[in-house]
Each structure stands twice: as structure tokens, then as C-alpha cells.
Amino acid sequence: MSHRFQPGEAVWVELCTPDPERVETFYRSLLGWTIRAERLGATTYRMCGVDGRDVAGISDAAALHGDRPRGWITYFAVDDITRSTRQAVALGGELVTPPRYLPAAGTGAAVVDPFGAAFGLYQGESRAGVQALNSVGALCWNELDTGEPAASVAYYRSLFGYTTRQRGDSPTTRPYTLLMLGDVPVAGVLELDNEWPNPIPSKWITYFAVASLDDAVARVAALGGQPTVGPVDSPHGRLHLVKDPGGHTLCLIQLEDGLRPDHDSLDPAVNR
């Protein structure tokens, strides 16, 4: 297995939805995904790929996470998932999906942080995580939108050992904090107020790269989704928050440069 992902890095994203079939067509058409079914106990896990590389998953909310949480979940790499889940709870989080071994992958768990944002912990074994970053249709950034930025940052720093950096060129006028592992930016924390739609509780937002933001936003509406906030000019390209037909929020960005550094090796062979 490749060890390219450090503990604390965002390594996987999963859409947890009560109606996977409804959103499957949307993402196929919007992001060019191919989707294959993998058995997971009594349910089906939809593995989503671009050019033969795994980029995301779609799960049945009731079957995998007890019908909560719903929406896009960001999973962070850990070395010891039992220890990390205990720490996540001890710091004030709620464990909603205890560690579960996923065949041909690793062990995952889902947690809700003290301010309501759902996230995952993942101890990779045969599958380290996503097999593409920053390319069209693939993950490129993960961002916590929260009305409690200071306390949220303190929680994730305690859990993952992050350092922080303030970014003065945020996509909005709101303060923006980068969560760092050494010199590597891992995720962002956006402070919300009444000038920006404030999703209460806090929420992790998944960013996907698109070739043309205007074309992608037009397709969102045509496919039954809803453009919400944007377009917004950011230092890394124009972006737009949208909702899929299930009401789940994501962010589309026409990248001008990578938000996350590309890893040296994203060869699918190392993850299998």
C-alpha cells in the first residue's frame, strides 16, 4: 500500500444519501463519473471514478450510517482508527458510525463534531484513498463552513495535530483559516455570518474541479440540481456552490492552480 497520505489529510469523500439512484445520474452527467457497484454487507456502495481512478463514493444513508449523517462526508486519514474515534468523542464529538471494516478498502467511521459537522475517519489498507486530485471530476479541496471558527479549529487541531495559517485572499470577505500539516495545506475553515448563507449546523463542503464553471452550473440546473451561491472569484479559480437533486451541497471550481498539492503517485495499482 502507498503511504502517500499523511494522518490528518483528507483522503476520501462520500455522498451519504437516502436515494442513491436519484443522484447517481446527476453526478454521471455533471462530473463525467463512471460508477460501479460494490457489495457492502446487505447494501450497495457506489464507487465513482474518472478515467479508471476512484474519486468518490455514494452510500445509502440508512444502510451505512443509520440515516445520519446525510450529504458529502470528508474522511481524514488516521493510523489507529480505534484511538482516533475515542479521541474525537473525548473532544466533544459524537460517534454516529463505529469503525467498520470495508472489504478491499480499509476501516472507516463517521463522527459529528461539536458544532454539527459530519466527517469521517479512515484507516486505509488495500485502498489508501482517492486516486486523483485536482483533475476534472476529482476532489480538489475540503472546507469547513462554520459560525464557530475558533472552537472548530481548536477541535480539529487537537484531533489531527494541525498548525494553522490565516489567508488574506479568501474567496469571500470572511476570515479564512488554512489547516496545515507542516507546509502542506489540508483543508480550509470559512467563518460564516449573515452575509453568507450560514448552514447551521457547521458543514464540510467538498470541492470538485470542472473544466468550465459556466457550463457546469448550467448543467446543474438542467439535471435537477440548484445553483446557490456564486460565481465567486477565488485565488485558485472561479467557484460556485450548488445543490444536487437530493439537496446536498457541494462546490464546483474551475481550477487555475491546485488547491491541494498533487501527490507524487496516484497510480490506482497501489491502492488495490
mmCIF file of C-alpha atoms in Angstrom:
data_model
loop_
_atom_site.group_PDB
_atom_site.id
_atom_site.type_symbol
_atom_site.label_atom_id
_atom_site.label_comp_id
_atom_site.label_asym_id
_atom_site.label_seq_id
_atom_site.Cartn_x
_atom_site.Cartn_y
_atom_site.Cartn_z
ATOM 1 C CA MET A 1 0.000 0.000 0.000
ATOM 2 C CA SER A 2 1.153 3.547 -0.688
ATOM 3 C CA HIS A 3 1.806 5.735 2.324
ATOM 4 C CA ARG A 4 1.493 8.979 0.399
ATOM 5 C CA PHE A 5 -1.338 10.318 2.614
ATOM 6 C CA GLN A 6 -0.320 11.670 5.998
ATOM 7 C CA PRO A 7 -2.556 11.159 9.037
ATOM 8 C CA GLY A 8 -4.873 14.170 9.085
ATOM 9 C CA GLU A 9 -5.086 14.555 5.313
ATOM 10 C CA ALA A 10 -8.487 14.444 3.624
ATOM 11 C CA VAL A 11 -8.287 11.148 1.723
ATOM 12 C CA TRP A 12 -11.841 10.229 0.702
ATOM 13 C CA VAL A 13 -15.239 11.806 0.098
ATOM 14 C CA GLU A 14 -18.573 10.035 0.220
ATOM 15 C CA LEU A 15 -22.082 11.196 -0.547
ATOM 16 C CA CYS A 16 -24.405 9.741 2.071
ATOM 17 C CA THR A 17 -27.937 9.948 0.684
ATOM 18 C CA PRO A 18 -31.301 8.226 1.223
ATOM 19 C CA ASP A 19 -31.802 7.928 -2.550
ATOM 20 C CA PRO A 20 -28.522 6.912 -4.245
ATOM 21 C CA GLU A 21 -30.162 6.106 -7.573
ATOM 22 C CA ARG A 22 -31.593 9.604 -7.844
ATOM 23 C CA VAL A 23 -28.236 11.334 -7.537
ATOM 24 C CA GLU A 24 -26.203 8.757 -9.481
ATOM 25 C CA THR A 25 -27.436 10.047 -12.837
ATOM 26 C CA PHE A 26 -26.775 13.656 -11.783
ATOM 27 C CA TYR A 27 -23.112 13.036 -10.970
ATOM 28 C CA ARG A 28 -22.516 10.846 -14.019
ATOM 29 C CA SER A 29 -23.685 13.669 -16.252
ATOM 30 C CA LEU A 30 -22.203 16.577 -14.298
ATOM 31 C CA LEU A 31 -18.737 15.265 -13.481
ATOM 32 C CA GLY A 32 -18.281 12.505 -16.057
ATOM 33 C CA TRP A 33 -18.128 9.742 -13.477
ATOM 34 C CA THR A 34 -18.331 6.062 -14.187
ATOM 35 C CA ILE A 35 -19.980 4.214 -11.306
ATOM 36 C CA ARG A 36 -19.585 0.603 -10.328
ATOM 37 C CA ALA A 37 -21.467 -1.245 -7.617
ATOM 38 C CA GLU A 38 -19.574 -2.871 -4.752
ATOM 39 C CA ARG A 39 -21.327 -5.059 -2.195
ATOM 40 C CA LEU A 40 -21.089 -3.801 1.374
ATOM 41 C CA GLY A 41 -22.903 -6.177 3.683
ATOM 42 C CA ALA A 42 -26.558 -6.115 2.681
ATOM 43 C CA THR A 43 -26.246 -2.869 0.761
ATOM 44 C CA THR A 44 -24.536 -1.494 -2.354
ATOM 45 C CA TYR A 45 -21.704 1.031 -2.283
ATOM 46 C CA ARG A 46 -21.335 3.036 -5.482
ATOM 47 C CA MET A 47 -17.677 3.591 -6.344
ATOM 48 C CA CYS A 48 -17.253 6.624 -8.584
ATOM 49 C CA GLY A 49 -14.343 7.007 -10.965
ATOM 50 C CA VAL A 50 -12.813 9.160 -13.670
ATOM 51 C CA ASP A 51 -10.524 7.543 -16.263
ATOM 52 C CA GLY A 52 -10.235 4.406 -14.172
ATOM 53 C CA ARG A 53 -9.311 6.229 -10.957
ATOM 54 C CA ASP A 54 -11.545 6.171 -7.881
ATOM 55 C CA VAL A 55 -12.565 9.688 -6.848
ATOM 56 C CA ALA A 56 -15.597 9.341 -4.520
ATOM 57 C CA GLY A 57 -18.271 7.041 -3.148
ATOM 58 C CA ILE A 58 -22.057 7.170 -2.893
ATOM 59 C CA SER A 59 -23.656 5.315 0.024
ATOM 60 C CA ASP A 60 -27.174 4.532 1.182
ATOM 61 C CA ALA A 61 -27.674 6.665 4.298
ATOM 62 C CA ALA A 62 -29.969 4.236 6.069
ATOM 63 C CA ALA A 63 -27.842 1.171 5.378
ATOM 64 C CA LEU A 64 -24.389 2.556 6.197
ATOM 65 C CA HIS A 65 -24.849 5.415 8.670
ATOM 66 C CA GLY A 66 -28.187 4.779 10.362
ATOM 67 C CA ASP A 67 -29.780 7.519 8.230
ATOM 68 C CA ARG A 68 -27.464 10.145 9.663
ATOM 69 C CA PRO A 69 -25.473 11.995 8.622
ATOM 70 C CA ARG A 70 -26.572 12.920 5.109
ATOM 71 C CA GLY A 71 -24.656 14.821 2.452
ATOM 72 C CA TRP A 72 -20.997 14.894 1.477
ATOM 73 C CA ILE A 73 -18.663 13.471 4.118
ATOM 74 C CA THR A 74 -14.932 14.247 4.174
ATOM 75 C CA TYR A 75 -12.822 11.361 5.503
ATOM 76 C CA PHE A 76 -9.452 12.045 7.150
ATOM 77 C CA ALA A 77 -6.588 9.555 7.274
ATOM 78 C CA VAL A 78 -5.673 8.072 10.654
ATOM 79 C CA ASP A 79 -3.100 5.494 11.734
ATOM 80 C CA ASP A 80 -5.204 3.979 14.525
ATOM 81 C CA ILE A 81 -8.929 4.366 13.957
ATOM 82 C CA THR A 82 -9.911 2.997 17.374
ATOM 83 C CA ARG A 83 -7.734 5.545 19.146
ATOM 84 C CA SER A 84 -8.840 8.383 16.844
ATOM 85 C CA THR A 85 -12.553 7.697 17.276
ATOM 86 C CA ARG A 86 -12.144 7.693 21.056
ATOM 87 C CA GLN A 87 -10.282 10.984 20.867
ATOM 88 C CA ALA A 88 -12.890 12.510 18.551
ATOM 89 C CA VAL A 89 -15.583 11.707 21.120
ATOM 90 C CA ALA A 90 -13.477 12.760 24.121
ATOM 91 C CA LEU A 91 -13.012 16.183 22.490
ATOM 92 C CA GLY A 92 -16.785 16.639 22.249
ATOM 93 C CA GLY A 93 -17.787 14.862 19.046
ATOM 94 C CA GLU A 94 -20.454 12.197 18.587
ATOM 95 C CA LEU A 95 -19.656 8.825 17.037
ATOM 96 C CA VAL A 96 -22.517 8.007 14.661
ATOM 97 C CA THR A 97 -20.945 5.108 12.751
ATOM 98 C CA PRO A 98 -18.492 2.983 14.763
ATOM 99 C CA PRO A 99 -15.366 1.708 12.967
ATOM 100 C CA ARG A 100 -16.343 -0.745 10.261
ATOM 101 C CA TYR A 101 -14.065 -2.752 8.013
ATOM 102 C CA LEU A 102 -14.771 -2.165 4.326
ATOM 103 C CA PRO A 103 -13.624 -5.024 2.078
ATOM 104 C CA ALA A 104 -10.936 -4.095 -0.463
ATOM 105 C CA ALA A 105 -10.520 -0.737 1.274
ATOM 106 C CA GLY A 106 -9.862 -0.243 4.997
ATOM 107 C CA THR A 107 -11.724 0.722 8.147
ATOM 108 C CA GLY A 108 -13.986 3.770 8.315
ATOM 109 C CA ALA A 109 -16.049 5.595 10.933
ATOM 110 C CA ALA A 110 -18.297 8.668 10.916
ATOM 111 C CA VAL A 111 -18.337 11.403 13.556
ATOM 112 C CA VAL A 112 -20.284 14.623 14.097
ATOM 113 C CA ASP A 113 -18.111 17.379 15.540
ATOM 114 C CA PRO A 114 -19.284 19.547 18.492
ATOM 115 C CA PHE A 115 -20.862 22.063 16.085
ATOM 116 C CA GLY A 116 -22.770 19.597 13.934
ATOM 117 C CA ALA A 117 -20.394 18.980 11.025
ATOM 118 C CA ALA A 118 -20.197 15.333 9.948
ATOM 119 C CA PHE A 119 -16.816 13.917 8.959
ATOM 120 C CA GLY A 120 -15.155 10.548 8.641
ATOM 121 C CA LEU A 121 -12.046 8.774 9.872
ATOM 122 C CA TYR A 122 -10.357 6.270 7.582
ATOM 123 C CA GLN A 123 -7.549 3.822 8.202
ATOM 124 C CA GLY A 124 -6.578 2.770 4.705
ATOM 125 C CA GLU A 125 -5.396 -0.733 3.995
ATOM 126 C CA SER A 126 -5.842 -2.058 0.457
ATOM 127 C CA ARG A 127 -7.256 1.304 -0.728
ATOM 128 C CA ALA A 128 -5.345 4.354 0.530
ATOM 129 C CA GLY A 129 -7.930 6.900 -0.617
ATOM 130 C CA VAL A 130 -8.751 8.892 -3.726
ATOM 131 C CA GLN A 131 -6.695 8.058 -6.794
ATOM 132 C CA ALA A 132 -6.884 11.512 -8.391
ATOM 133 C CA LEU A 133 -6.619 15.094 -7.128
ATOM 134 C CA ASN A 134 -7.214 18.436 -8.884
ATOM 135 C CA SER A 135 -8.180 16.909 -12.251
ATOM 136 C CA VAL A 136 -11.601 17.457 -13.840
ATOM 137 C CA GLY A 137 -14.243 15.469 -11.968
ATOM 138 C CA ALA A 138 -11.965 14.844 -8.990
ATOM 139 C CA LEU A 139 -11.615 16.155 -5.454
ATOM 140 C CA CYS A 140 -9.537 19.299 -5.082
ATOM 141 C CA TRP A 141 -10.396 20.836 -1.691
ATOM 142 C CA ASN A 142 -12.325 20.345 1.541
ATOM 143 C CA GLU A 143 -13.674 23.257 3.547
ATOM 144 C CA LEU A 144 -15.443 23.592 6.867
ATOM 145 C CA ASP A 145 -18.093 26.319 6.795
ATOM 146 C CA THR A 146 -18.902 27.261 10.360
ATOM 147 C CA GLY A 147 -20.234 30.018 12.555
ATOM 148 C CA GLU A 148 -17.852 28.805 15.301
ATOM 149 C CA PRO A 149 -14.455 29.037 13.595
ATOM 150 C CA ALA A 150 -12.186 29.411 16.634
ATOM 151 C CA ALA A 151 -13.678 26.495 18.551
ATOM 152 C CA SER A 152 -13.913 24.353 15.406
ATOM 153 C CA VAL A 153 -10.256 24.952 14.559
ATOM 154 C CA ALA A 154 -9.293 24.066 18.140
ATOM 155 C CA TYR A 155 -11.205 20.770 17.855
ATOM 156 C CA TYR A 156 -9.515 19.661 14.635
ATOM 157 C CA ARG A 157 -6.098 20.852 15.780
ATOM 158 C CA SER A 158 -6.419 18.700 18.885
ATOM 159 C CA LEU A 159 -7.615 15.712 16.882
ATOM 160 C CA PHE A 160 -5.162 15.825 13.969
ATOM 161 C CA GLY A 161 -2.255 17.977 15.148
ATOM 162 C CA TYR A 162 -2.726 20.710 12.567
ATOM 163 C CA THR A 163 -0.996 24.046 12.542
ATOM 164 C CA THR A 164 -2.902 26.993 11.074
ATOM 165 C CA ARG A 165 -2.322 29.843 8.677
ATOM 166 C CA GLN A 166 -4.603 32.781 8.042
ATOM 167 C CA ARG A 167 -5.314 33.518 4.408
ATOM 168 C CA GLY A 168 -5.983 37.106 3.474
ATOM 169 C CA ASP A 169 -7.114 36.358 -0.080
ATOM 170 C CA SER A 170 -10.184 34.307 0.823
ATOM 171 C CA PRO A 171 -12.921 33.669 -1.766
ATOM 172 C CA THR A 172 -15.174 35.929 0.322
ATOM 173 C CA THR A 173 -14.650 38.822 2.685
ATOM 174 C CA ARG A 174 -14.931 36.387 5.585
ATOM 175 C CA PRO A 175 -11.838 35.302 7.540
ATOM 176 C CA TYR A 176 -10.316 32.085 6.213
ATOM 177 C CA THR A 177 -8.045 29.665 8.094
ATOM 178 C CA LEU A 178 -5.890 27.024 6.439
ATOM 179 C CA LEU A 179 -5.373 23.786 8.351
ATOM 180 C CA MET A 180 -1.790 22.660 7.740
ATOM 181 C CA LEU A 181 0.363 19.559 8.156
ATOM 182 C CA GLY A 182 3.842 21.024 8.035
ATOM 183 C CA ASP A 183 3.885 23.095 4.841
ATOM 184 C CA VAL A 184 1.000 21.160 3.283
ATOM 185 C CA PRO A 185 -2.458 22.784 3.294
ATOM 186 C CA VAL A 186 -5.030 20.128 4.183
ATOM 187 C CA ALA A 187 -8.341 21.987 4.365
ATOM 188 C CA GLY A 188 -9.892 25.393 4.917
ATOM 189 C CA VAL A 189 -12.177 26.847 7.568
ATOM 190 C CA LEU A 190 -14.514 29.615 6.442
ATOM 191 C CA GLU A 191 -16.092 31.867 9.048
ATOM 192 C CA LEU A 192 -19.736 32.468 8.271
ATOM 193 C CA ASP A 193 -22.036 35.301 9.180
ATOM 194 C CA ASN A 194 -25.289 36.744 7.906
ATOM 195 C CA GLU A 195 -23.647 37.978 4.685
ATOM 196 C CA TRP A 196 -23.019 34.377 3.564
ATOM 197 C CA PRO A 197 -25.673 31.669 3.770
ATOM 198 C CA ASN A 198 -24.864 30.199 7.157
ATOM 199 C CA PRO A 199 -25.566 26.459 7.219
ATOM 200 C CA ILE A 200 -26.347 25.799 10.853
ATOM 201 C CA PRO A 201 -25.021 23.361 11.931
ATOM 202 C CA SER A 202 -21.475 23.570 10.576
ATOM 203 C CA LYS A 203 -20.833 21.639 7.379
ATOM 204 C CA TRP A 204 -17.875 20.197 5.499
ATOM 205 C CA ILE A 205 -18.001 21.209 1.832
ATOM 206 C CA THR A 206 -16.411 19.067 -0.898
ATOM 207 C CA TYR A 207 -14.900 20.879 -3.899
ATOM 208 C CA PHE A 208 -14.778 19.182 -7.314
ATOM 209 C CA ALA A 209 -12.864 20.520 -10.318
ATOM 210 C CA VAL A 210 -14.721 21.258 -13.563
ATOM 211 C CA ALA A 211 -13.433 22.263 -16.985
ATOM 212 C CA SER A 212 -15.879 25.161 -17.398
ATOM 213 C CA LEU A 213 -17.719 26.602 -14.408
ATOM 214 C CA ASP A 214 -20.388 28.282 -16.537
ATOM 215 C CA ASP A 215 -21.138 25.064 -18.411
ATOM 216 C CA ALA A 216 -21.183 23.028 -15.193
ATOM 217 C CA VAL A 217 -23.560 25.392 -13.392
ATOM 218 C CA ALA A 218 -25.895 25.352 -16.392
ATOM 219 C CA ARG A 219 -25.854 21.532 -16.302
ATOM 220 C CA VAL A 220 -26.641 21.534 -12.575
ATOM 221 C CA ALA A 221 -29.950 23.276 -13.234
ATOM 222 C CA ALA A 222 -30.736 21.150 -16.294
ATOM 223 C CA LEU A 223 -30.116 17.963 -14.300
ATOM 224 C CA GLY A 224 -32.476 18.909 -11.478
ATOM 225 C CA GLY A 225 -29.983 20.497 -9.084
ATOM 226 C CA GLN A 226 -29.868 24.078 -7.839
ATOM 227 C CA PRO A 227 -27.104 26.683 -8.109
ATOM 228 C CA THR A 228 -26.970 28.529 -4.778
ATOM 229 C CA VAL A 229 -24.011 30.867 -4.079
ATOM 230 C CA GLY A 230 -21.766 32.218 -6.832
ATOM 231 C CA PRO A 231 -19.992 32.572 -9.034
ATOM 232 C CA VAL A 232 -17.235 33.723 -6.693
ATOM 233 C CA ASP A 233 -13.745 34.705 -7.825
ATOM 234 C CA SER A 234 -11.121 32.968 -5.709
ATOM 235 C CA PRO A 235 -7.314 32.952 -5.856
ATOM 236 C CA HIS A 236 -7.459 29.450 -7.354
ATOM 237 C CA GLY A 237 -10.288 29.949 -9.837
ATOM 238 C CA ARG A 238 -13.997 30.788 -10.080
ATOM 239 C CA LEU A 239 -16.266 28.685 -7.897
ATOM 240 C CA HIS A 240 -19.970 28.129 -7.288
ATOM 241 C CA LEU A 241 -21.855 26.357 -4.507
ATOM 242 C CA VAL A 242 -24.647 24.127 -5.813
ATOM 243 C CA LYS A 243 -27.084 21.525 -4.535
ATOM 244 C CA ASP A 244 -27.674 18.176 -6.191
ATOM 245 C CA PRO A 245 -31.244 16.844 -6.724
ATOM 246 C CA GLY A 246 -31.161 15.382 -3.194
ATOM 247 C CA GLY A 247 -30.441 18.812 -1.698
ATOM 248 C CA HIS A 248 -26.807 18.002 -0.826
ATOM 249 C CA THR A 249 -24.361 20.912 -1.106
ATOM 250 C CA LEU A 250 -21.073 20.750 -2.989
ATOM 251 C CA CYS A 251 -18.743 23.282 -4.587
ATOM 252 C CA LEU A 252 -17.651 23.350 -8.229
ATOM 253 C CA ILE A 253 -14.454 25.175 -9.151
ATOM 254 C CA GLN A 254 -12.723 25.911 -12.445
ATOM 255 C CA LEU A 255 -9.182 25.479 -11.171
ATOM 256 C CA GLU A 256 -6.400 27.791 -12.268
ATOM 257 C CA ASP A 257 -3.947 26.038 -9.955
ATOM 258 C CA GLY A 258 -4.169 23.247 -7.418
ATOM 259 C CA LEU A 259 -5.739 23.961 -4.038
ATOM 260 C CA ARG A 260 -4.096 20.830 -2.655
ATOM 261 C CA PRO A 261 -0.616 19.731 -3.693
ATOM 262 C CA ASP A 262 -0.628 16.774 -6.058
ATOM 263 C CA HIS A 263 0.928 13.662 -4.581
ATOM 264 C CA ASP A 264 3.839 12.031 -6.360
ATOM 265 C CA SER A 265 1.944 8.822 -7.050
ATOM 266 C CA LEU A 266 -1.762 8.384 -7.661
ATOM 267 C CA ASP A 267 -1.424 5.148 -9.575
ATOM 268 C CA PRO A 268 -4.580 3.077 -8.981
ATOM 269 C CA ALA A 269 -2.426 -0.052 -8.775
ATOM 270 C CA VAL A 270 -1.018 0.973 -5.409
ATOM 271 C CA ASN A 271 -4.494 1.143 -3.880
ATOM 272 C CA ARG A 272 -5.678 -2.317 -4.765
#
